CSV table of C-alpha atoms in Angstrom, one decimal:
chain,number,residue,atom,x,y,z
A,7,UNK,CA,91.2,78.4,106.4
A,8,UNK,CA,90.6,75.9,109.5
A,9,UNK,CA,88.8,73.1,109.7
A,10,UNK,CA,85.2,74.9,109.8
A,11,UNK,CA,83.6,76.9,106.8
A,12,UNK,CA,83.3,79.8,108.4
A,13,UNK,CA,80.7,82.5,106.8
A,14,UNK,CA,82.7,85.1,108.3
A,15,UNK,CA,85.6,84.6,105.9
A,16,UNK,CA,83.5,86.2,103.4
A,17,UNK,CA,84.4,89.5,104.7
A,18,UNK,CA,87.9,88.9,105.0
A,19,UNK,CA,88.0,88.6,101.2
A,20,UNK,CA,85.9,91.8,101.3
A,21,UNK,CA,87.9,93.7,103.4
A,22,UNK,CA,91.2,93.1,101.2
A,23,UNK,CA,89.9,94.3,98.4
A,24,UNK,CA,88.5,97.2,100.3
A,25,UNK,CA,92.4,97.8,101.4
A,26,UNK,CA,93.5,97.4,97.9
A,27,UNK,CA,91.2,99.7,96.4
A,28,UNK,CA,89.9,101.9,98.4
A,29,UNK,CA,92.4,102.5,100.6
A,30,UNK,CA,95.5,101.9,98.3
A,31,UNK,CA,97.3,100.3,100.6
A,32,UNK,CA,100.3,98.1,98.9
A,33,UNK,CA,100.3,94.5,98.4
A,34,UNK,CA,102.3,93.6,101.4
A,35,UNK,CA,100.1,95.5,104.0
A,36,UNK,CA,97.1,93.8,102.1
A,37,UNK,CA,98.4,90.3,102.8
A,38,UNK,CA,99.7,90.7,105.9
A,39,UNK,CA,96.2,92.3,107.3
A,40,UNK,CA,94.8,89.7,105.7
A,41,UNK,CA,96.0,86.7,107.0
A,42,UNK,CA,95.4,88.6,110.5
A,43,UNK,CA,92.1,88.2,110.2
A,44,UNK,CA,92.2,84.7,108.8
A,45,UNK,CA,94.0,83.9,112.1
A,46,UNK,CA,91.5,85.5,114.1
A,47,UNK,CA,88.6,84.2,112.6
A,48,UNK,CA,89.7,80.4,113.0
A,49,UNK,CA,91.2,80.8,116.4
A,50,UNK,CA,87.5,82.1,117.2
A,51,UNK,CA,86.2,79.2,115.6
A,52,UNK,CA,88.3,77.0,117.6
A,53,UNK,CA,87.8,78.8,120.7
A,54,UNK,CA,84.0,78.2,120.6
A,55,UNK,CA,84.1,74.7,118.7
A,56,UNK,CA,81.3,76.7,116.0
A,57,UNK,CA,81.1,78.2,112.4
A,58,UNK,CA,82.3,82.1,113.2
A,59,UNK,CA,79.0,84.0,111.6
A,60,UNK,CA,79.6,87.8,110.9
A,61,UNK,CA,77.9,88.7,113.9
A,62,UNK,CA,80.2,87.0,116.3
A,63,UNK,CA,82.9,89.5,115.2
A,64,UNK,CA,81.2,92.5,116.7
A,65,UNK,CA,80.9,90.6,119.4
A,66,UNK,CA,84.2,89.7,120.3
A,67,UNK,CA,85.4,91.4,123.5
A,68,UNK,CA,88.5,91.9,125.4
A,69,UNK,CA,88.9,88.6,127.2
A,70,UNK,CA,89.1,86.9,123.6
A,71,UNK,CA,91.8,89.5,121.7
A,72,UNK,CA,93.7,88.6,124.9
A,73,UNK,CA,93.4,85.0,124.3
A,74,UNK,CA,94.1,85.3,120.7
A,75,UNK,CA,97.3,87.1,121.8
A,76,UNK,CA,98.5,84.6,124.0
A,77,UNK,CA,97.6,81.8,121.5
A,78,UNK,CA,99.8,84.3,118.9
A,79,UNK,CA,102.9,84.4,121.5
A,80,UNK,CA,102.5,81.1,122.5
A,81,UNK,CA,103.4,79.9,118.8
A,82,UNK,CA,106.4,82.0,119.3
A,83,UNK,CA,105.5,85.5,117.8
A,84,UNK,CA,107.9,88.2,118.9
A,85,UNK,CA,106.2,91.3,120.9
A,86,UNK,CA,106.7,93.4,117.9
A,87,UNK,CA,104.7,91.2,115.5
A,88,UNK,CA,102.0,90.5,118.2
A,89,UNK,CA,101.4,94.3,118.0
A,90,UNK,CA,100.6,94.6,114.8
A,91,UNK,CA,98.7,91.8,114.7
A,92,UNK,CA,96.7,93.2,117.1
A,93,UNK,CA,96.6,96.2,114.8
A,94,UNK,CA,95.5,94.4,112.4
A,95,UNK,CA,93.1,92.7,114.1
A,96,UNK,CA,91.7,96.1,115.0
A,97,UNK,CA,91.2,97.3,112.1
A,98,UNK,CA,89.2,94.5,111.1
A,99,UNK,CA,87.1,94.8,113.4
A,100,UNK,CA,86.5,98.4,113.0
A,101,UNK,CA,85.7,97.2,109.4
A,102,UNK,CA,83.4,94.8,110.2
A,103,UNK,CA,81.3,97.0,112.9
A,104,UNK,CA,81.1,99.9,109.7
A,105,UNK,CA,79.5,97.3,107.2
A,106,UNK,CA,76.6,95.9,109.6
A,107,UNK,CA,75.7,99.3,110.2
A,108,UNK,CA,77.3,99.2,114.0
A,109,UNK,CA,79.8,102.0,115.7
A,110,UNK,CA,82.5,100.4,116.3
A,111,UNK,CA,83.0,99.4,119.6
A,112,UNK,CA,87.1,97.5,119.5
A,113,UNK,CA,87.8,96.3,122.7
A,114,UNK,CA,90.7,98.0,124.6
A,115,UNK,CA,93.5,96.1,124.5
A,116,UNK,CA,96.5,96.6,125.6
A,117,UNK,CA,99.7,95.8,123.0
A,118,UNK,CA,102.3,93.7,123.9
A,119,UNK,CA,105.2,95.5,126.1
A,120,UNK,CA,108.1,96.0,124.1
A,121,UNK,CA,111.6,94.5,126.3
A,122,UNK,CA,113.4,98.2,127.5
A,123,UNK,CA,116.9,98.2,125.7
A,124,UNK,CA,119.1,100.9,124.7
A,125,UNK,CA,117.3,103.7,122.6
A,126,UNK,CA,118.1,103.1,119.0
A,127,UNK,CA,116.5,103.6,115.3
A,128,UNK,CA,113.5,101.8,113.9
A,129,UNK,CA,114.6,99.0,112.3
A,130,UNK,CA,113.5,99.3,109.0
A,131,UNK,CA,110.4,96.9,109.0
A,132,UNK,CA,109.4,98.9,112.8
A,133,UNK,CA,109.5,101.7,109.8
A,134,UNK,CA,107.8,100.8,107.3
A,135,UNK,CA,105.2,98.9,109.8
A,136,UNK,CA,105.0,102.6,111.5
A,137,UNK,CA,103.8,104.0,108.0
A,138,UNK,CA,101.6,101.8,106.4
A,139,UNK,CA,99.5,101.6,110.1
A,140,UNK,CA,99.4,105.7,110.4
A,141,UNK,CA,98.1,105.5,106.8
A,142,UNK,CA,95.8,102.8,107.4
A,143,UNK,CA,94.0,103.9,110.4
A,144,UNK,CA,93.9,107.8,108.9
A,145,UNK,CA,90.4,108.9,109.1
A,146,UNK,CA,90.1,109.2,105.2
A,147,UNK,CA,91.3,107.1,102.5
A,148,UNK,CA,93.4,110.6,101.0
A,149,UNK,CA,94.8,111.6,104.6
A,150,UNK,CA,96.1,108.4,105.2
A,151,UNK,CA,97.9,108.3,101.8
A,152,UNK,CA,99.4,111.3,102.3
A,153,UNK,CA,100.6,110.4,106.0
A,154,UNK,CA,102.0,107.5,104.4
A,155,UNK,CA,103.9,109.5,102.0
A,156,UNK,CA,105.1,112.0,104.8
A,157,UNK,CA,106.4,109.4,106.7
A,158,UNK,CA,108.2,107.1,103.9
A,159,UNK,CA,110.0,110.7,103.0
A,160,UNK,CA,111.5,110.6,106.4
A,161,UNK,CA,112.4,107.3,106.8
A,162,UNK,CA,113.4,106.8,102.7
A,163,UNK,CA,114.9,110.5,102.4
A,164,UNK,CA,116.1,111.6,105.5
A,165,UNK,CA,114.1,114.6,105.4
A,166,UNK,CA,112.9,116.7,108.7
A,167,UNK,CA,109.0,117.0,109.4
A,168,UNK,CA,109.5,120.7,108.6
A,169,UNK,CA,111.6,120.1,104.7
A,170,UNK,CA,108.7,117.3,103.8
A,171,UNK,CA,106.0,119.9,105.1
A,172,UNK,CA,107.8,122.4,102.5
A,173,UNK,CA,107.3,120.9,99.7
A,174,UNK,CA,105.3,122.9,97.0
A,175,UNK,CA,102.8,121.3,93.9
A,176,UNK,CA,106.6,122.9,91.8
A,177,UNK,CA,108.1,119.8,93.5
A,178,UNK,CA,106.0,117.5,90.8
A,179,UNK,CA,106.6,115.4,89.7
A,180,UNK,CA,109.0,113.6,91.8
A,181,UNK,CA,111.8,112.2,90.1
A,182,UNK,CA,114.7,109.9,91.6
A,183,UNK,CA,115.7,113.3,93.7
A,184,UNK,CA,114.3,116.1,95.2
A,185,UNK,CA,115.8,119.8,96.5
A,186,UNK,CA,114.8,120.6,99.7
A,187,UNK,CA,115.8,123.7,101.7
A,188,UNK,CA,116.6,122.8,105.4
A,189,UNK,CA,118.1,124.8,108.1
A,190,UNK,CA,120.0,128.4,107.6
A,191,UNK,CA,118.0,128.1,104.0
A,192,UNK,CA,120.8,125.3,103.1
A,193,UNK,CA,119.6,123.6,100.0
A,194,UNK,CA,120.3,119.7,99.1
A,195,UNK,CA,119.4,117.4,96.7
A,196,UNK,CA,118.5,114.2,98.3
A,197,UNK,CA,117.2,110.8,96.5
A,198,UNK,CA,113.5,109.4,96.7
A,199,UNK,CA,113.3,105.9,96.1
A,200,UNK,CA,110.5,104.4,93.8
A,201,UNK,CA,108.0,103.4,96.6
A,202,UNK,CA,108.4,106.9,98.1
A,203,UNK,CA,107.3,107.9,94.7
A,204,UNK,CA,104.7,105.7,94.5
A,205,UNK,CA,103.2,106.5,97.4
A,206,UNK,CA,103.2,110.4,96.8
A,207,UNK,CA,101.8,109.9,93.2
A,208,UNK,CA,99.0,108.1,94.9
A,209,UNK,CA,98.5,110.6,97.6
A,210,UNK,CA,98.2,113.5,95.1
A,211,UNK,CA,95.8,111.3,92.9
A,212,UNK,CA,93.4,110.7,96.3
A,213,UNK,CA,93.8,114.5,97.4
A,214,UNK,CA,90.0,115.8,97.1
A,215,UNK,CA,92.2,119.7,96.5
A,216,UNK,CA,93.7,120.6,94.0
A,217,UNK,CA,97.5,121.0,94.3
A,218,UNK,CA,99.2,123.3,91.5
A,219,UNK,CA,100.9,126.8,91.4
A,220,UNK,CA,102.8,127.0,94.5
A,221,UNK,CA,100.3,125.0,97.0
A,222,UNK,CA,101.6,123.0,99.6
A,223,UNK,CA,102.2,119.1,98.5
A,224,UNK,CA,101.1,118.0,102.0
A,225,UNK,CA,97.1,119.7,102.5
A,226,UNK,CA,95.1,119.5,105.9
A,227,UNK,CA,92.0,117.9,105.9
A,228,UNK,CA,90.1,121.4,105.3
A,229,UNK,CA,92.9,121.9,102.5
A,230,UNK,CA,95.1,124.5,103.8
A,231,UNK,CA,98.7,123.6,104.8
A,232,UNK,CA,99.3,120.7,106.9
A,233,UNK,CA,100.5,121.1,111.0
A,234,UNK,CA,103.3,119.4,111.7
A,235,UNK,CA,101.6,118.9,115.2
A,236,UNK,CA,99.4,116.6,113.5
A,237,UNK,CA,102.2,114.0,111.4
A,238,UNK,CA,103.6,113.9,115.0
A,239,UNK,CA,100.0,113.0,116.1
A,240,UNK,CA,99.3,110.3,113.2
A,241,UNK,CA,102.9,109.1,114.2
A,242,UNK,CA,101.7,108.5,118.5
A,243,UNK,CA,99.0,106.9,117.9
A,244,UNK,CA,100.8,104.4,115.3
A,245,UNK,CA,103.5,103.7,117.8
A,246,UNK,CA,100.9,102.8,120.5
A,247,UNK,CA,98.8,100.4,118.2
A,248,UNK,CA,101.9,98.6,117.4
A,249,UNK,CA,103.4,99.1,121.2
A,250,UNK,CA,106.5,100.5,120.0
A,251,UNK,CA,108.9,102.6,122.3
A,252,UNK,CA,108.2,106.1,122.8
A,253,UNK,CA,111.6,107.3,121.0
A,254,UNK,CA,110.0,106.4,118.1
A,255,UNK,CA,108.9,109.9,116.8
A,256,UNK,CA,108.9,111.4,113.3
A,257,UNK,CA,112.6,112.8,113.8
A,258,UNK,CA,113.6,109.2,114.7
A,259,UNK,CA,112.6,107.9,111.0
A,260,UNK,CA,115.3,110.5,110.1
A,261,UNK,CA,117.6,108.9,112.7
A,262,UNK,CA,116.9,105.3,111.1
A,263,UNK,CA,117.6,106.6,107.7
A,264,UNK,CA,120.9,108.2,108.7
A,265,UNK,CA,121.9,105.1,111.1
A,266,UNK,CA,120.7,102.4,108.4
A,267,UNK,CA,122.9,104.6,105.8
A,268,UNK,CA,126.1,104.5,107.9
A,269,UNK,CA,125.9,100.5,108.4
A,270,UNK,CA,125.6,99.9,105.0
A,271,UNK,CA,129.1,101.6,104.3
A,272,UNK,CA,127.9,105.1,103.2
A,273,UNK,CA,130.9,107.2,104.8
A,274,UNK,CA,130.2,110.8,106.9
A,275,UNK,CA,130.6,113.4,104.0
A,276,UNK,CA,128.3,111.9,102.0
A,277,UNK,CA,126.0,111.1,104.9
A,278,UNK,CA,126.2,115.0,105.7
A,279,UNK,CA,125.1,115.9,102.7
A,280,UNK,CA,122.2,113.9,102.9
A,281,UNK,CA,120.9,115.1,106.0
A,282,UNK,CA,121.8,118.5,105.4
A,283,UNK,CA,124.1,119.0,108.1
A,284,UNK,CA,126.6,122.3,108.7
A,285,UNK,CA,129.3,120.5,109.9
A,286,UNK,CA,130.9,116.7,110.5
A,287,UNK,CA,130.7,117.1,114.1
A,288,UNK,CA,127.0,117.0,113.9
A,289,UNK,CA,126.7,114.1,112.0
A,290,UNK,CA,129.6,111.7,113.8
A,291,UNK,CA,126.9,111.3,116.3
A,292,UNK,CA,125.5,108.5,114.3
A,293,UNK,CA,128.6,106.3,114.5
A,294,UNK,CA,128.0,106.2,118.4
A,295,UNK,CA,124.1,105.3,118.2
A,296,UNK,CA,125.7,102.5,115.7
A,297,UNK,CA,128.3,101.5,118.5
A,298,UNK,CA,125.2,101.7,121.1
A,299,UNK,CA,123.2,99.3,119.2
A,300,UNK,CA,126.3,97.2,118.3
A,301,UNK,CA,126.9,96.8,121.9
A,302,UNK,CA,123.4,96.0,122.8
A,303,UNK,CA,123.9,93.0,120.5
A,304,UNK,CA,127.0,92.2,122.1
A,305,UNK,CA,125.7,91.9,125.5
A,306,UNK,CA,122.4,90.1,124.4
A,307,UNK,CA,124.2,87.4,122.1
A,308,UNK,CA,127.2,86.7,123.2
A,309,UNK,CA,128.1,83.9,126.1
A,310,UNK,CA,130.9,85.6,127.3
A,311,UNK,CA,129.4,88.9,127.9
């Protein structure tokens, strides 16, 4: 990459197949955080005029993320993507300091503010982005599968913090649905898509405790049952690394699923099914968070409005 061999790009290559492996994070995330730090690593080069040595990277401080940033925007990278490049970019970092034997010391950064609109669903890649970063920056490789697996069954199933918490080792495998039991004890059956899958089969396959009988699916890190307190913590600090807005919480995945749903054609009835709702009334509401964000678009793109 860039003009200058730079010996730091050694542990780029490293640190994929560290993300790969032993982190099991997908192909996507793997690229993505690696190019990051591609980026980095020749705008650093750049930025000095020298060869980036390993040691430069634990050295980088605020005042150069910043201008990395600004280079980023400047080449017309929306405020969403410059936060998790800066994500990214952290992580890296945090990599680097752990393999020269350093605590990491990640300069404080702020993310990119986020324009104030309307509030309105993830879109799905704010979604997806939101997993794969709680998972990623989980303090062990098992915990952040498993967070990744919580939060895909919101966003990919529609389920409450509460029904994915309920799941029990008689839930496995998971096939292409799932019963859960929601509120007044009312029970659904509700689809899980292949990556959903895929991510709990790894999750289960990482978890250092065993998960049989009728064990919670979703363990704490002392392996008793998981706080809900704590996907909701996972999901805070997510949001802030990527500088999303604050209405993005764990029930808000569940929001996106429903709103992304009802776009795509699916009609009320079977939409309140899906989320388990008592009556229409409580589900209609998404057709006006659809009309909120239609309208948003309206105002924004129109030349008349």
């Amino acid at each position: 990459m860039g003009d200058l061999p730079h010996p730091a790009s050694a542990l780029v290559a490293q640190w994929g197949g560290y993300l790969a492996n032993d982190r099991r994070r997908s192909a996507h995330t793997v690229r993505a955080y690696v190019g990051t730090a591609h980026r980095l690593i020749d705008f650093l080069g750049g930025y000095s005029g020298e060869a980036v040595e390993p040691e430069a990277l634990v050295a980088v401080g605020a005042a150069d993320l910043r201008a990395f940033l600004a280079a980023r925007r400047g080449s017309g990278l929306g405020a969403a993507s410059a936060a998790r490049e800066l994500s990214g970019v952290r992580a890296f970092l945090t990599y680097v300091a752990e393999q020269q034997g350093r605590a990491p010391q990640v300069p404080r950064t702020r993310a990119p503010r986020r324009p104030k609109t309307l509030p309105r669903p993830a879109a799905p890649d704010e979604a997806m982005a939101l997993a794969e970063d709680a998972g990623a920056f989980a303090s062990e490789p098992w915990i952040g599968a498993r967070d990744l697996s919580i939060l895909l069954l919101l966003y990919g199933s529609g389920l409450r913090v509460s029904e994915a918490l309920s799941l029990t080792a008689r839930d496995l495998p998971i096939g292409e649905t799932i019963r859960v039991t929601g509120k007044r004890s009312k029970m659904r059956v509700v689809p899980v898509v292949k990556a959903v899958r895929e991510a709990i089969v790894e999750y289960v396959r990482q978890c250092p405790y065993p998960i049989a009988d009728g064990a919670p699916l979703f363990l704490g890190a002392r392996g008793g049952p998981l706080s809900a307190d704590l996907v909701r913590r996972a999901v805070r600090a997510a949001r802030v690394r990527l500088g999303l807005p604050d209405t993005l919480t764990p029930h808000a995945l569940r929001h996106s699923f429903a709103t992304h749903l009802l776009a795509r054609g699916a009609d009320l009835r079977s939409l309140q099914e899906l989320l388990g709702h008592a009556s229409l009334s409580s589900t209609q509401i998404y057709t006006k968070v659809d009309a909120a964000h239609l309208l948003d678009v309206y105002r924004h793109a129109h030349p008349r409005a």
